Amino acid sequence: MPLLKFDLIEGRDRNQLRELLDAAHEAMVEAFAVPQRDRYQVVTQHSPGEMIVQDTGLGLERSDQVVMLTVVSRPRKESQKLAFYRLLADGLKHRCGLDPQDLMVSIVENTDADWSFGRGQAQFITGEL
């Protein structure tokens, strides 16, 4: 049930976007142990100049291929988050050729009451999930 929100600089074609989304989903399924069909992903593409992603003094070199990913999720263990970061960076490098320096991830946690998958109900609260 994590919601993955990708912010990218425009320019990737449909196949490149699909590879990126598939690699991210595979990392999430493995690291967070969520079902394969638990997939919620949104891509927002920006014109050059609409994204500023610096390095917080870490000496990272960013390019126009930078991926800023926000993951909204129920609480996860630190070990799961660390595994996700590693699997994601590896998967994006392997499948998309993305330099790991061009990947920034922020995980935002929420609770069961913060999710409704439809029908105006909170399925984690009602017991449907």
PDB file of C-alpha atoms in Angstrom:
ATOM      1  CA  MET A   1       0.000   0.000   0.000  1.00  0.00           C
ATOM      2  CA  PRO A   2       2.847   2.435  -0.193  1.00  0.00           C
ATOM      3  CA  LEU A   3       2.152   5.325  -2.538  1.00  0.00           C
ATOM      4  CA  LEU A   4       5.199   6.193  -4.645  1.00  0.00           C
ATOM      5  CA  LYS A   5       5.337   9.712  -6.062  1.00  0.00           C
ATOM      6  CA  PHE A   6       8.084  10.371  -8.593  1.00  0.00           C
ATOM      7  CA  ASP A   7       9.247  13.839  -9.570  1.00  0.00           C
ATOM      8  CA  LEU A   8      11.356  13.849 -12.738  1.00  0.00           C
ATOM      9  CA  ILE A   9      12.666  16.288 -15.294  1.00  0.00           C
ATOM     10  CA  GLU A  10      10.739  15.688 -18.509  1.00  0.00           C
ATOM     11  CA  GLY A  11      12.380  13.813 -21.342  1.00  0.00           C
ATOM     12  CA  ARG A  12      12.005  10.098 -20.601  1.00  0.00           C
ATOM     13  CA  ASP A  13       9.966   8.079 -23.074  1.00  0.00           C
ATOM     14  CA  ARG A  14       7.136   5.706 -22.150  1.00  0.00           C
ATOM     15  CA  ASN A  15       9.408   2.625 -22.018  1.00  0.00           C
ATOM     16  CA  GLN A  16      11.976   4.386 -19.817  1.00  0.00           C
ATOM     17  CA  LEU A  17       9.223   5.443 -17.424  1.00  0.00           C
ATOM     18  CA  ARG A  18       7.857   1.904 -17.270  1.00  0.00           C
ATOM     19  CA  GLU A  19      11.311   0.481 -16.480  1.00  0.00           C
ATOM     20  CA  LEU A  20      11.740   3.046 -13.704  1.00  0.00           C
ATOM     21  CA  LEU A  21       8.325   2.249 -12.224  1.00  0.00           C
ATOM     22  CA  ASP A  22       8.846  -1.506 -12.492  1.00  0.00           C
ATOM     23  CA  ALA A  23      12.276  -1.330 -10.823  1.00  0.00           C
ATOM     24  CA  ALA A  24      10.851   0.745  -7.974  1.00  0.00           C
ATOM     25  CA  HIS A  25       7.943  -1.645  -7.511  1.00  0.00           C
ATOM     26  CA  GLU A  26      10.239  -4.675  -7.394  1.00  0.00           C
ATOM     27  CA  ALA A  27      12.396  -3.000  -4.727  1.00  0.00           C
ATOM     28  CA  MET A  28       9.329  -2.121  -2.669  1.00  0.00           C
ATOM     29  CA  VAL A  29       7.832  -5.623  -2.893  1.00  0.00           C
ATOM     30  CA  GLU A  30      11.102  -7.194  -1.767  1.00  0.00           C
ATOM     31  CA  ALA A  31      12.033  -4.707   0.954  1.00  0.00           C
ATOM     32  CA  PHE A  32       8.575  -4.061   2.436  1.00  0.00           C
ATOM     33  CA  ALA A  33       7.081  -7.528   1.789  1.00  0.00           C
ATOM     34  CA  VAL A  34       3.925  -6.103   0.224  1.00  0.00           C
ATOM     35  CA  PRO A  35       1.733  -8.033  -2.250  1.00  0.00           C
ATOM     36  CA  GLN A  36       2.648  -7.825  -5.942  1.00  0.00           C
ATOM     37  CA  ARG A  37      -0.660  -6.078  -6.779  1.00  0.00           C
ATOM     38  CA  ASP A  38      -0.139  -3.473  -4.054  1.00  0.00           C
ATOM     39  CA  ARG A  39       1.017  -0.906  -6.600  1.00  0.00           C
ATOM     40  CA  TYR A  40       0.271   2.813  -6.435  1.00  0.00           C
ATOM     41  CA  GLN A  41       2.652   5.024  -8.417  1.00  0.00           C
ATOM     42  CA  VAL A  42       2.341   8.561  -9.773  1.00  0.00           C
ATOM     43  CA  VAL A  43       4.816  10.370 -12.014  1.00  0.00           C
ATOM     44  CA  THR A  44       5.034  14.143 -12.287  1.00  0.00           C
ATOM     45  CA  GLN A  45       7.370  15.473 -14.954  1.00  0.00           C
ATOM     46  CA  HIS A  46       8.794  18.969 -14.710  1.00  0.00           C
ATOM     47  CA  SER A  47      10.368  21.348 -17.185  1.00  0.00           C
ATOM     48  CA  PRO A  48      14.107  21.918 -16.709  1.00  0.00           C
ATOM     49  CA  GLY A  49      14.559  24.543 -14.016  1.00  0.00           C
ATOM     50  CA  GLU A  50      11.451  23.496 -12.074  1.00  0.00           C
ATOM     51  CA  MET A  51      13.405  21.096  -9.873  1.00  0.00           C
ATOM     52  CA  ILE A  52      16.342  21.999  -7.678  1.00  0.00           C
ATOM     53  CA  VAL A  53      17.912  18.938  -6.056  1.00  0.00           C
ATOM     54  CA  GLN A  54      21.172  19.772  -4.358  1.00  0.00           C
ATOM     55  CA  ASP A  55      23.458  17.517  -2.345  1.00  0.00           C
ATOM     56  CA  THR A  56      23.189  18.679   1.297  1.00  0.00           C
ATOM     57  CA  GLY A  57      26.972  19.040   1.269  1.00  0.00           C
ATOM     58  CA  LEU A  58      27.604  15.375   0.398  1.00  0.00           C
ATOM     59  CA  GLY A  59      29.407  16.113  -2.867  1.00  0.00           C
ATOM     60  CA  LEU A  60      26.790  14.370  -5.014  1.00  0.00           C
ATOM     61  CA  GLU A  61      26.773  15.249  -8.705  1.00  0.00           C
ATOM     62  CA  ARG A  62      23.199  15.528  -9.997  1.00  0.00           C
ATOM     63  CA  SER A  63      22.160  15.409 -13.646  1.00  0.00           C
ATOM     64  CA  ASP A  64      18.982  16.032 -15.610  1.00  0.00           C
ATOM     65  CA  GLN A  65      18.110  12.356 -14.940  1.00  0.00           C
ATOM     66  CA  VAL A  66      17.577  13.011 -11.221  1.00  0.00           C
ATOM     67  CA  VAL A  67      14.733  11.091  -9.585  1.00  0.00           C
ATOM     68  CA  MET A  68      13.074  12.504  -6.474  1.00  0.00           C
ATOM     69  CA  LEU A  69      10.874   9.844  -4.901  1.00  0.00           C
ATOM     70  CA  THR A  70       8.434  10.375  -2.058  1.00  0.00           C
ATOM     71  CA  VAL A  71       7.104   7.182  -0.486  1.00  0.00           C
ATOM     72  CA  VAL A  72       3.969   7.479   1.657  1.00  0.00           C
ATOM     73  CA  SER A  73       3.621   4.368   3.785  1.00  0.00           C
ATOM     74  CA  ARG A  74       2.566   2.781   7.013  1.00  0.00           C
ATOM     75  CA  PRO A  75       5.498   2.615   9.449  1.00  0.00           C
ATOM     76  CA  ARG A  76       8.388   0.405   8.325  1.00  0.00           C
ATOM     77  CA  LYS A  77      11.397  -0.937  10.211  1.00  0.00           C
ATOM     78  CA  GLU A  78      14.704   0.838   9.731  1.00  0.00           C
ATOM     79  CA  SER A  79      16.148  -2.345   8.206  1.00  0.00           C
ATOM     80  CA  GLN A  80      13.333  -2.401   5.616  1.00  0.00           C
ATOM     81  CA  LYS A  81      13.978   1.218   4.680  1.00  0.00           C
ATOM     82  CA  LEU A  82      17.712   0.636   4.298  1.00  0.00           C
ATOM     83  CA  ALA A  83      17.036  -2.429   2.160  1.00  0.00           C
ATOM     84  CA  PHE A  84      14.613  -0.428   0.021  1.00  0.00           C
ATOM     85  CA  TYR A  85      17.152   2.353  -0.603  1.00  0.00           C
ATOM     86  CA  ARG A  86      19.796  -0.204  -1.641  1.00  0.00           C
ATOM     87  CA  LEU A  87      17.487  -2.339  -3.790  1.00  0.00           C
ATOM     88  CA  LEU A  88      16.037   0.735  -5.465  1.00  0.00           C
ATOM     89  CA  ALA A  89      19.418   2.251  -6.306  1.00  0.00           C
ATOM     90  CA  ASP A  90      20.680  -1.096  -7.608  1.00  0.00           C
ATOM     91  CA  GLY A  91      17.527  -1.763  -9.627  1.00  0.00           C
ATOM     92  CA  LEU A  92      17.454   1.694 -11.205  1.00  0.00           C
ATOM     93  CA  LYS A  93      21.134   1.481 -12.086  1.00  0.00           C
ATOM     94  CA  HIS A  94      20.725  -1.981 -13.635  1.00  0.00           C
ATOM     95  CA  ARG A  95      17.417  -1.417 -15.462  1.00  0.00           C
ATOM     96  CA  CYS A  96      17.593   2.288 -16.279  1.00  0.00           C
ATOM     97  CA  GLY A  97      21.275   3.192 -16.137  1.00  0.00           C
ATOM     98  CA  LEU A  98      20.504   5.704 -13.384  1.00  0.00           C
ATOM     99  CA  ASP A  99      23.549   6.897 -11.471  1.00  0.00           C
ATOM    100  CA  PRO A 100      22.827   6.348  -7.745  1.00  0.00           C
ATOM    101  CA  GLN A 101      23.859   9.975  -7.167  1.00  0.00           C
ATOM    102  CA  ASP A 102      20.735  10.954  -9.102  1.00  0.00           C
ATOM    103  CA  LEU A 103      18.356   9.253  -6.667  1.00  0.00           C
ATOM    104  CA  MET A 104      16.803  11.004  -3.684  1.00  0.00           C
ATOM    105  CA  VAL A 105      14.170   9.258  -1.539  1.00  0.00           C
ATOM    106  CA  SER A 106      12.011  10.488   1.315  1.00  0.00           C
ATOM    107  CA  ILE A 107       9.712   8.153   3.219  1.00  0.00           C
ATOM    108  CA  VAL A 108       6.699   9.761   4.882  1.00  0.00           C
ATOM    109  CA  GLU A 109       4.891   7.538   7.371  1.00  0.00           C
ATOM    110  CA  ASN A 110       1.221   7.606   8.256  1.00  0.00           C
ATOM    111  CA  THR A 111      -1.283   5.352  10.015  1.00  0.00           C
ATOM    112  CA  ASP A 112      -4.085   2.972   9.040  1.00  0.00           C
ATOM    113  CA  ALA A 113      -6.727   5.682   9.364  1.00  0.00           C
ATOM    114  CA  ASP A 114      -4.933   7.712   6.679  1.00  0.00           C
ATOM    115  CA  TRP A 115      -5.797   5.288   3.860  1.00  0.00           C
ATOM    116  CA  SER A 116      -8.978   4.809   1.859  1.00  0.00           C
ATOM    117  CA  PHE A 117      -8.711   2.624  -1.246  1.00  0.00           C
ATOM    118  CA  GLY A 118     -12.269   3.326  -2.367  1.00  0.00           C
ATOM    119  CA  ARG A 119     -15.949   3.223  -1.467  1.00  0.00           C
ATOM    120  CA  GLY A 120     -15.465   5.996   1.101  1.00  0.00           C
ATOM    121  CA  GLN A 121     -14.098   3.522   3.635  1.00  0.00           C
ATOM    122  CA  ALA A 122     -10.826   3.074   5.525  1.00  0.00           C
ATOM    123  CA  GLN A 123     -10.156  -0.586   4.712  1.00  0.00           C
ATOM    124  CA  PHE A 124      -7.400  -1.013   7.294  1.00  0.00           C
ATOM    125  CA  ILE A 125      -9.849   0.188   9.971  1.00  0.00           C
ATOM    126  CA  THR A 126     -12.854  -1.805   8.704  1.00  0.00           C
ATOM    127  CA  GLY A 127     -10.785  -4.990   8.576  1.00  0.00           C
ATOM    128  CA  GLU A 128     -11.086  -5.484   4.798  1.00  0.00           C
ATOM    129  CA  LEU A 129      -7.286  -5.255   4.652  1.00  0.00           C
TER     130      LEU A 129
END
